[in-house]
Coordinates of C-alpha atoms in Angstrom, one line a residue:
Chain Q
M267 CA 82.1 86.3 70.3
P268 CA 82.9 88.0 66.9
T269 CA 80.7 85.8 64.8
T270 CA 77.0 84.9 64.2
S271 CA 75.1 86.7 61.6
I272 CA 73.8 90.4 62.4
G273 CA 72.2 90.9 59.1
E274 CA 68.8 90.3 60.7
I275 CA 68.9 93.8 62.6
E276 CA 69.6 95.3 59.2
E277 CA 66.4 95.8 57.6
P278 CA 64.5 96.6 60.7
L279 CA 67.3 99.3 61.8
K280 CA 67.3 100.9 58.1
S281 CA 63.5 101.3 58.5
R282 CA 63.7 103.0 61.8
R283 CA 66.4 105.4 60.5
R284 CA 66.2 109.0 62.0
I285 CA 67.0 112.0 60.0
K286 CA 67.3 114.2 63.2
M287 CA 70.5 114.5 64.8
E288 CA 70.4 113.6 68.5
W289 CA 73.3 116.0 69.6
K290 CA 73.4 114.4 73.3
W291 CA 74.0 111.0 72.0
L292 CA 76.6 112.1 69.8
A293 CA 78.3 113.9 72.6
V294 CA 78.2 110.9 74.6
F295 CA 80.0 108.9 71.8
G296 CA 82.3 111.7 71.3
V297 CA 83.3 111.8 74.7
Y298 CA 84.2 108.0 75.1
S299 CA 86.0 108.0 71.7
L300 CA 88.3 110.7 73.0
V301 CA 89.0 108.8 76.1
M302 CA 89.7 105.7 74.1
L303 CA 92.1 107.6 71.8
I304 CA 93.9 109.3 74.7
I305 CA 94.5 105.8 76.3
G306 CA 95.3 104.2 73.1
I307 CA 97.8 106.7 72.3
K308 CA 99.6 106.3 75.5
G309 CA 100.1 102.7 74.3
Y310 CA 102.5 104.2 71.7
D311 CA 105.1 105.1 74.3
R312 CA 105.4 101.6 75.4
T313 CA 105.6 100.1 72.0
E314 CA 109.2 100.1 71.3
D315 CA 109.5 96.9 69.4
R316 CA 107.8 93.9 67.7
A317 CA 106.8 92.1 71.1
G318 CA 105.2 95.4 72.3
F319 CA 103.1 95.5 69.0
A320 CA 102.3 91.8 68.9
V321 CA 102.0 90.6 72.5
A322 CA 102.1 93.7 74.5
G323 CA 105.7 92.9 75.6
R324 CA 104.5 89.8 77.5
R325 CA 103.9 91.8 80.5
L326 CA 100.1 91.6 81.0
S327 CA 99.5 91.6 84.6
T328 CA 96.5 89.5 86.1
P329 CA 94.0 92.4 86.1
Y330 CA 94.9 93.5 82.5
A331 CA 94.7 89.9 81.3
V332 CA 91.3 89.2 82.7
A333 CA 89.9 92.5 81.5
T334 CA 91.2 91.9 77.9
W335 CA 89.9 88.5 78.0
L336 CA 86.4 89.5 79.0
A337 CA 86.4 92.5 76.6
T338 CA 87.6 90.6 73.8
F339 CA 85.0 87.8 74.3
Q340 CA 82.0 90.3 73.9
S341 CA 81.3 91.9 70.5
G342 CA 78.1 93.5 69.2
V343 CA 76.5 90.2 68.6
A344 CA 76.8 89.5 72.3
V345 CA 74.9 92.6 73.1
V346 CA 72.5 93.0 70.4
G347 CA 72.1 89.3 69.0
F348 CA 72.1 87.7 72.2
T349 CA 69.8 90.0 73.9
G350 CA 67.5 89.3 70.9
F351 CA 67.8 85.8 71.3
T352 CA 66.9 85.6 74.7
S353 CA 63.9 88.0 74.4
L354 CA 62.5 85.4 72.0
Y355 CA 63.7 82.0 73.3
G356 CA 64.7 82.8 77.1
Y357 CA 66.5 80.2 78.9
S358 CA 67.6 78.1 76.0
F359 CA 70.5 80.8 75.6
I360 CA 72.0 78.8 78.7
T361 CA 71.8 75.4 77.1
Y362 CA 72.9 76.2 73.7
L363 CA 75.4 79.0 74.2
T364 CA 76.7 79.7 77.7
I365 CA 77.3 75.9 78.6
P366 CA 79.6 75.5 75.6
I367 CA 81.5 78.6 76.6
A368 CA 81.9 77.5 80.1
I369 CA 83.3 74.2 78.8
V370 CA 85.7 76.2 76.7
T371 CA 86.7 78.0 79.9
V372 CA 87.5 74.8 81.6
I373 CA 89.7 73.6 78.6
F374 CA 91.4 76.9 78.3
T375 CA 92.1 76.7 81.9
L376 CA 93.6 73.4 81.5
L377 CA 95.8 74.2 78.5
A378 CA 96.9 77.6 79.8
S379 CA 100.3 76.4 80.8
K380 CA 101.1 74.8 77.6
L381 CA 99.8 77.6 75.6
S382 CA 101.6 80.4 77.3
K383 CA 105.0 78.8 77.4
L384 CA 105.1 78.6 73.4
N385 CA 106.9 82.1 73.1
V386 CA 105.6 83.0 69.7
Y387 CA 104.1 86.0 68.4
T388 CA 101.2 84.4 66.2
V389 CA 99.3 81.5 65.8
P390 CA 100.4 80.3 62.4
E391 CA 104.0 80.6 63.8
I392 CA 103.3 77.5 66.0
I393 CA 102.4 75.5 62.9
E394 CA 105.8 76.1 61.3
Q395 CA 107.6 75.5 64.5
R396 CA 105.8 72.3 64.8
Y397 CA 105.9 70.9 61.5
G398 CA 108.8 72.5 60.0
D399 CA 106.8 73.9 56.9
Y400 CA 106.3 77.5 55.9
K401 CA 103.8 76.9 53.4
L402 CA 101.5 75.6 55.9
R403 CA 102.2 78.8 58.3
L404 CA 101.4 80.9 55.0
F405 CA 98.2 79.2 54.5
S406 CA 96.9 79.7 58.0
T407 CA 98.1 83.3 58.0
I408 CA 96.0 84.0 54.8
A409 CA 92.9 82.3 56.0
I410 CA 93.0 84.2 59.4
I411 CA 93.6 87.5 57.8
F412 CA 90.9 87.1 55.3
L413 CA 88.5 85.8 57.8
S414 CA 89.3 88.5 60.6
G415 CA 88.8 91.1 57.8
V416 CA 85.5 89.8 57.0
A417 CA 84.4 90.0 60.7
V418 CA 86.0 93.4 61.0
T419 CA 83.9 94.6 58.1
I420 CA 80.6 93.4 59.2
Q421 CA 81.1 94.6 62.9
L422 CA 82.0 97.9 61.5
Y423 CA 78.8 97.9 59.4
S424 CA 76.6 96.8 62.5
A425 CA 78.4 99.4 64.6
G426 CA 77.5 102.0 62.0
L427 CA 73.9 100.9 61.8
V428 CA 73.4 101.2 65.5
L429 CA 75.3 104.6 65.9
E430 CA 73.3 105.9 63.0
A431 CA 70.0 104.7 64.7
V432 CA 70.9 106.3 68.0
T433 CA 72.6 109.6 67.1
G434 CA 71.1 110.3 63.7
V435 CA 74.6 110.7 61.9
P436 CA 74.7 109.2 58.5
L437 CA 75.8 105.6 58.2
I438 CA 78.8 106.2 56.2
W439 CA 80.1 108.7 58.6
S440 CA 79.0 106.6 61.7
I441 CA 81.2 103.8 60.2
I442 CA 84.1 106.1 59.6
M443 CA 84.0 107.4 63.1
V444 CA 83.8 104.1 64.8
G445 CA 86.5 102.7 62.5
L446 CA 88.8 105.7 62.6
V447 CA 89.2 105.9 66.4
L448 CA 90.1 102.2 66.7
T449 CA 92.4 102.2 63.7
V450 CA 94.4 105.1 65.0
Y451 CA 95.1 103.7 68.5
V452 CA 95.9 100.0 67.2
V453 CA 98.1 101.7 64.6
L454 CA 100.1 103.3 67.1
G455 CA 100.3 101.0 70.0
G456 CA 99.1 97.7 68.7
M457 CA 98.5 94.8 71.4
T458 CA 99.8 97.3 74.0
S459 CA 96.9 99.9 73.1
V460 CA 94.3 97.2 72.6
V461 CA 94.9 95.9 76.3
K462 CA 94.8 99.3 77.6
T463 CA 91.6 100.4 75.9
D464 CA 90.3 96.8 76.8
M465 CA 90.6 97.6 80.4
I466 CA 88.2 100.6 80.1
Q467 CA 86.0 98.8 77.8
A468 CA 85.5 96.0 80.0
I469 CA 84.8 98.4 82.9
C470 CA 82.3 100.2 80.7
M471 CA 80.8 96.9 79.7
G472 CA 80.7 95.6 83.3
V473 CA 79.1 98.7 84.7
G474 CA 76.9 99.2 81.8
V475 CA 75.3 95.8 81.9
L476 CA 74.8 95.8 85.5
V477 CA 73.0 99.0 85.5
I478 CA 70.9 98.0 82.7
T479 CA 70.2 94.7 84.5
F480 CA 69.3 96.6 87.7
M481 CA 67.1 98.8 85.8
I482 CA 65.4 95.9 84.2
I483 CA 64.9 94.0 87.2
N484 CA 63.3 97.3 89.0
K485 CA 61.0 97.8 86.2
V486 CA 59.7 94.1 85.6
G487 CA 59.8 92.8 89.1
L488 CA 58.8 89.3 90.0
D489 CA 57.4 88.8 86.5
L490 CA 60.9 88.2 85.4
F491 CA 60.7 84.7 86.9
V492 CA 57.4 83.5 85.1
V493 CA 58.6 81.1 82.6
P494 CA 56.4 81.2 79.4
E495 CA 56.2 78.0 77.3
T496 CA 58.3 79.5 74.5
M497 CA 61.3 80.2 76.7
G498 CA 62.3 76.9 78.4
V499 CA 65.9 75.3 78.3
F500 CA 65.2 73.9 74.8
S501 CA 63.1 76.6 73.0
G502 CA 64.3 78.0 69.8
P503 CA 63.7 78.3 66.2
V504 CA 63.8 74.6 65.9
E505 CA 62.8 72.0 68.3
G506 CA 65.6 70.9 70.5
G507 CA 66.7 68.7 73.2
W508 CA 69.8 67.7 75.1
V509 CA 71.1 66.2 71.6
L510 CA 70.8 69.5 69.9
A511 CA 72.5 71.2 73.4
F512 CA 75.3 68.6 72.8
A513 CA 75.6 69.4 69.3
W514 CA 76.2 72.9 69.8
I515 CA 79.1 72.3 71.9
F516 CA 80.7 70.6 68.8
V517 CA 80.1 73.8 67.0
W518 CA 81.0 76.4 69.8
V519 CA 84.0 74.7 71.5
P520 CA 86.1 74.3 68.3
G521 CA 85.2 77.2 67.0
V522 CA 86.2 79.6 69.8
M523 CA 89.3 77.5 70.4
A524 CA 90.7 78.1 66.9
Q525 CA 90.1 82.0 67.2
S526 CA 93.5 83.8 67.2
I527 CA 92.3 86.9 69.2
Y528 CA 91.9 84.5 72.4
L529 CA 95.2 82.6 71.7
Q530 CA 97.0 85.7 71.1
R531 CA 96.4 86.7 74.8
F532 CA 98.1 83.4 76.1
Y533 CA 101.2 84.7 74.2
S534 CA 100.9 88.1 75.9
V535 CA 101.1 87.1 79.6
P536 CA 104.5 86.5 81.4
D537 CA 103.8 83.1 82.7
K538 CA 101.4 80.0 83.3
Y539 CA 100.1 81.3 86.6
V540 CA 98.5 84.7 85.0
A541 CA 97.3 82.6 81.9
R542 CA 95.4 80.3 84.1
K543 CA 93.7 83.0 86.1
M544 CA 93.2 84.9 82.8
A545 CA 91.0 81.9 81.3
A546 CA 89.4 81.2 84.4
Y547 CA 88.6 84.7 85.9
G548 CA 88.0 86.0 82.2
G549 CA 85.5 83.0 81.6
T550 CA 83.7 83.8 85.1
L551 CA 83.2 87.5 84.1
T552 CA 81.9 86.3 80.8
A553 CA 79.5 83.9 82.6
L554 CA 78.3 86.9 84.8
F555 CA 78.0 89.2 81.7
Y556 CA 75.7 86.3 79.8
T557 CA 73.6 85.9 83.0
C558 CA 73.0 89.7 82.9
V559 CA 72.3 89.3 79.0
L560 CA 69.6 86.8 79.7
I561 CA 67.9 88.9 82.4
I562 CA 68.0 92.0 80.0
G563 CA 66.4 89.8 77.3
L564 CA 63.7 88.6 79.5
G565 CA 62.9 92.0 80.6
A566 CA 62.6 93.1 77.0
F567 CA 60.0 90.2 76.5
H568 CA 58.0 91.7 79.2
L569 CA 58.4 95.5 78.5
L570 CA 58.4 95.5 74.6
P571 CA 55.7 94.7 72.0
P572 CA 56.3 91.3 70.3
G573 CA 57.2 93.3 67.0
S574 CA 60.2 94.9 68.8
L575 CA 61.7 91.5 70.1
G576 CA 64.8 89.7 68.4
D577 CA 67.6 91.9 67.2
L578 CA 65.6 95.0 67.7
A579 CA 65.0 94.3 71.4
Y580 CA 68.3 96.0 72.6
P581 CA 68.1 99.3 70.5
T582 CA 64.4 99.6 71.1
L583 CA 65.1 99.1 74.8
L584 CA 67.6 101.9 74.6
Q585 CA 65.4 104.5 72.9
S586 CA 61.8 103.6 74.3
E587 CA 62.3 102.2 77.8
L588 CA 65.6 103.4 79.3
G589 CA 66.4 106.6 77.7
G590 CA 68.3 109.5 79.6
I591 CA 71.5 108.5 81.5
I592 CA 70.8 104.7 81.3
G593 CA 70.4 105.1 77.5
A594 CA 73.7 106.5 77.1
V595 CA 75.1 103.8 79.3
G596 CA 73.5 101.3 77.0
L597 CA 75.0 102.9 73.9
I598 CA 78.4 103.0 75.5
L599 CA 78.2 99.2 76.2
L600 CA 77.4 98.5 72.9
I601 CA 80.1 100.6 71.4
A602 CA 82.7 99.2 73.7
S603 CA 81.6 95.6 73.1
I604 CA 82.0 96.1 69.3
Q605 CA 85.3 98.0 69.5
S606 CA 87.2 95.6 71.9
S607 CA 86.7 92.8 69.6
V608 CA 87.2 94.9 66.3
D609 CA 90.4 96.2 67.8
S610 CA 91.7 92.7 68.5
L611 CA 90.8 91.4 64.9
L612 CA 92.7 94.5 63.4
N613 CA 95.7 94.0 65.7
I614 CA 95.8 90.4 64.6
M615 CA 95.6 91.2 60.8
G616 CA 98.4 93.8 61.1
T617 CA 100.7 91.8 63.4
Y618 CA 100.2 88.4 61.3
A619 CA 100.8 90.2 57.9
A620 CA 104.3 91.7 59.6
E621 CA 105.4 88.5 61.3
D622 CA 104.3 85.7 59.1
I623 CA 104.7 87.2 55.9
Y624 CA 106.9 90.2 55.5
A625 CA 109.6 89.2 58.1
K626 CA 109.8 85.8 56.1
L627 CA 110.7 87.4 52.8
G628 CA 114.2 88.2 51.8
P629 CA 117.0 88.7 54.1
E630 CA 116.5 88.8 57.9
K631 CA 114.5 91.8 59.1
T632 CA 115.2 93.9 62.3
S633 CA 112.7 94.5 64.9
E634 CA 112.1 98.2 64.0
S635 CA 111.5 97.3 60.5
I636 CA 108.9 94.4 61.5
L637 CA 107.2 96.9 63.9
R638 CA 107.1 99.7 61.1
F639 CA 105.5 97.3 58.6
A640 CA 103.1 95.9 61.3
R641 CA 101.9 99.6 61.7
F642 CA 101.6 100.1 57.9
A643 CA 99.6 96.8 57.5
T644 CA 97.2 97.7 60.4
L645 CA 96.5 101.1 58.8
A646 CA 96.2 99.7 55.5
F647 CA 93.7 96.9 56.7
G648 CA 91.8 99.6 58.8
I649 CA 91.0 101.8 55.9
L650 CA 90.3 98.7 53.5
T651 CA 87.8 97.5 56.0
I652 CA 86.1 100.9 56.6
I653 CA 85.8 101.0 52.8
M654 CA 84.2 97.6 52.6
A655 CA 81.9 98.5 55.5
I656 CA 80.8 101.4 53.5
A657 CA 80.5 99.5 50.5
M658 CA 78.0 97.1 52.5
S659 CA 76.0 100.1 53.3
L660 CA 75.7 101.4 49.6
R661 CA 74.7 98.0 48.1
D662 CA 74.1 94.7 49.4
L663 CA 77.1 92.5 49.6
P664 CA 75.2 89.1 50.8
L665 CA 78.4 87.3 50.0
I666 CA 80.4 89.0 52.9
A667 CA 77.5 88.4 55.5
Q668 CA 77.3 84.8 54.4
L669 CA 81.4 84.3 54.6
Q670 CA 81.1 85.8 58.3
S671 CA 78.9 82.8 59.2
L672 CA 81.3 80.4 57.5
S673 CA 84.5 81.9 59.1
Q674 CA 84.0 80.3 62.6
G675 CA 83.3 76.8 61.1
L676 CA 86.3 77.1 58.7
M677 CA 88.9 77.9 61.4
G678 CA 87.6 74.9 63.6
A679 CA 87.7 72.5 60.7
T680 CA 91.1 73.5 59.4
I681 CA 93.6 74.7 62.1
L682 CA 92.2 73.3 65.2
L683 CA 93.6 69.7 65.2
P684 CA 97.2 70.6 63.7
L685 CA 97.4 73.4 66.4
Y686 CA 96.2 71.6 69.5
I687 CA 96.7 67.9 68.9
G688 CA 100.3 68.8 67.5
L689 CA 101.1 70.1 70.8
F690 CA 100.4 66.6 72.6
W691 CA 100.8 64.0 69.9
K692 CA 104.4 63.4 68.6
K693 CA 102.9 61.1 65.7
A694 CA 101.1 64.1 64.0
T695 CA 102.9 64.8 60.7
K696 CA 103.1 67.6 58.0
I697 CA 101.3 65.5 55.4
G698 CA 98.6 64.7 58.0
T699 CA 98.2 68.5 58.7
Y700 CA 98.0 69.2 54.8
A701 CA 95.3 66.5 54.6
A702 CA 93.3 67.6 57.6
M703 CA 93.4 71.4 56.7
L704 CA 92.6 70.7 52.8
G705 CA 89.9 68.0 53.8
G706 CA 88.5 70.3 56.3
L707 CA 88.2 73.4 54.2
T708 CA 86.7 71.6 51.2
T709 CA 84.2 69.6 53.2
T710 CA 83.1 72.7 55.2
V711 CA 82.6 74.6 51.9
I712 CA 80.8 71.8 50.2
F713 CA 78.4 71.2 53.0
Y714 CA 77.9 75.0 53.2
I715 CA 76.8 75.3 49.5
L716 CA 74.6 72.2 49.6
K717 CA 72.9 73.4 52.9
S718 CA 72.4 76.8 51.3
N719 CA 70.7 75.2 48.3
N720 CA 68.7 72.9 50.4
I721 CA 70.2 69.7 49.0
V722 CA 71.3 68.4 52.3
S723 CA 69.9 69.3 55.8
V724 CA 72.8 69.6 58.3
F725 CA 73.0 71.0 61.8
H726 CA 75.9 73.4 60.9
E727 CA 78.5 72.9 57.8
S728 CA 81.7 72.8 60.5
F729 CA 80.3 69.6 61.7
P730 CA 81.2 67.3 58.6
G731 CA 84.1 69.5 58.1
L732 CA 85.7 68.8 61.6
I733 CA 84.7 65.0 61.3
V734 CA 86.7 64.6 58.0
A735 CA 89.6 66.7 59.4
T736 CA 89.7 64.6 62.4
I737 CA 89.7 61.3 60.2
L738 CA 92.2 62.7 57.9
F739 CA 94.6 64.1 60.4
F740 CA 94.9 61.0 62.5
S741 CA 94.9 58.3 59.6
V742 CA 97.4 60.1 57.4
S743 CA 99.5 61.0 60.3
L744 CA 99.8 57.3 61.3
L745 CA 100.1 56.3 57.6
T746 CA 103.2 58.6 56.9
K747 CA 106.3 58.4 59.1
T748 CA 107.4 61.6 61.2
N749 CA 110.7 62.7 59.9
D750 CA 113.7 63.9 61.9
V751 CA 112.8 67.4 61.6
E752 CA 109.4 66.9 63.0
K753 CA 110.8 64.7 65.8
K754 CA 113.0 67.3 66.8
N755 CA 110.6 70.2 66.6
F756 CA 108.2 68.3 69.0
H757 CA 111.0 67.9 71.6
N758 CA 112.4 71.4 71.3
F759 CA 109.3 73.3 70.6
V760 CA 106.8 71.7 72.8
Chain K
M1306 CA 53.7 74.0 80.5
E1307 CA 52.6 75.1 83.9
R1308 CA 54.9 77.1 86.2
G1309 CA 56.7 75.1 89.0
S1310 CA 56.5 72.1 86.6
R1311 CA 59.5 70.1 85.0
M1312 CA 60.3 73.2 82.9
E1313 CA 61.6 75.1 86.0
G1314 CA 63.6 72.2 87.2
S1315 CA 65.4 72.0 84.0
I1316 CA 66.4 75.6 84.0
I1317 CA 67.9 74.8 87.5
I1318 CA 69.8 71.9 86.2
A1319 CA 71.1 74.2 83.0
F1320 CA 72.3 76.8 85.3
G1321 CA 73.8 74.2 87.8
I1322 CA 75.8 72.8 85.0
F1323 CA 76.7 76.3 83.7
Y1324 CA 77.8 77.6 87.1
G1325 CA 79.5 74.3 87.9
L1326 CA 81.6 74.6 85.0
I1327 CA 82.8 77.9 85.8
I1328 CA 83.4 77.1 89.5
T1329 CA 85.4 74.2 88.3
S1330 CA 87.7 76.3 86.0
I1331 CA 88.4 78.7 89.0
T1332 CA 89.3 75.7 91.4
L1333 CA 91.3 74.4 88.6
A1334 CA 93.3 77.3 88.0
H1335 CA 93.9 77.9 91.8
Y1336 CA 94.9 74.0 92.4
L1337 CA 97.3 73.9 89.4
N1338 CA 99.1 77.3 90.2
W1339 CA 99.4 76.0 93.9
R1340 CA 100.6 72.4 92.7
D1341 CA 103.2 74.0 90.3
R1342 CA 104.5 76.7 92.9
R1343 CA 104.9 74.0 95.5
T1344 CA 106.8 71.9 93.0
S1345 CA 109.1 74.4 91.9
Q1346 CA 109.8 75.3 95.7
I1347 CA 110.6 71.7 96.5
K1348 CA 113.0 71.7 93.7
E1349 CA 114.7 74.9 94.7
E1350 CA 115.1 73.6 98.2
N1351 CA 116.8 70.4 97.0

């Protein structure tokens, strides 16, 4: 999952910065990066046209589809943030996070056939094909590129922080090293390279998380199964219960379903059969991954002093408890999880800029010129996000960190309904879509500001945003008549 | 709360829901693929 704030690890990690270079850790990172570069560059040979860059030529076999699904689903937050959460609150991780993700898995499996048949290059393309309006597509494109850019910036920054803490390489150089490697292979091979590296990253993550889990079980033993009072299924920073668990479903499910990095995978498979297996088995591996994360977090609770729990738990485990080869495995697990989601986001930014903006400007473009522009845009966005991440390290940019927590909610409250309901409901109209997008956006931002200033107390700002968007989408669509273009598009496209 | 009390029961329920949903998605994927393959096979035969 690419979102959730990582800001909390910033201060503790900064205060633990090492001055001494740790060459063995740096060598581990160097070897890993070299392997990624070689595999990624190989993707260049198979990227002959726009389809190769945007959707890996729609050739993904089931093993690659499942691996890319697993790898994209995990980010640095899944490793550092979720281990931290489970080290503090234990089993509530299952109730508040993994059950909603399992629900998403079931929904995606059911929708896989429909989503894989659309034959598009981008998510905003669906909006235009369905409602016959380019402005709606452009609005979605700009929103997706902007929010992806924010997510890439923050993840590069947090990757830099971890790499600096472990290797001793100054933060700016750590950010540049992580960012450059993935920018190079995404520029060259687009989605084809992303998928190839995802396979290796998924293997690294799978092996890594299993090895560390085994070590934790070995070290802690049966104590792992002792459940302290603060680690039950409803534990957390606020008092919870089934109502809160239910409320989280309404934040996670729309938030994940509206993310382009997952949807893009449905456009990259050859048919519905692979699409269904990708969602189901990718979701299953994600579930197993989260179960390991839970065990690692519980182990951290038993092994580390209370001051090292939370977001510091994973880096501290790596340095103090595991060390040696296991520590190296832990570092690779973390870097692989960050790169596998950041490369997908960067690919989305370059592809969408080319397909949804450049290809629509002026006279019709050839596949080669769209591919060239996609590579150029990816390079530009890669450099820009590296600069932004460096800027974050030099001075506080609180706005960016805040924007990240807003982004998932915003996507859910704006494009979710027009995208999914529009595929099934023929009465959905362009005007209804405008109303839902603008209403959802405005309400989410207003509630975010009110919540930040403690004027209202709301569970999550996307909650009222989604409610307003739902009411507007259905009521305005019913009040406005579907025109001939919309009717034709529904039958031809869907 | 003591060990072996209601809290451990709720953990088992939470895990049950979680893995129940995951098993549901695998079953669904295989059933839907089997159904669609069979349908297209019948269509071809006719």
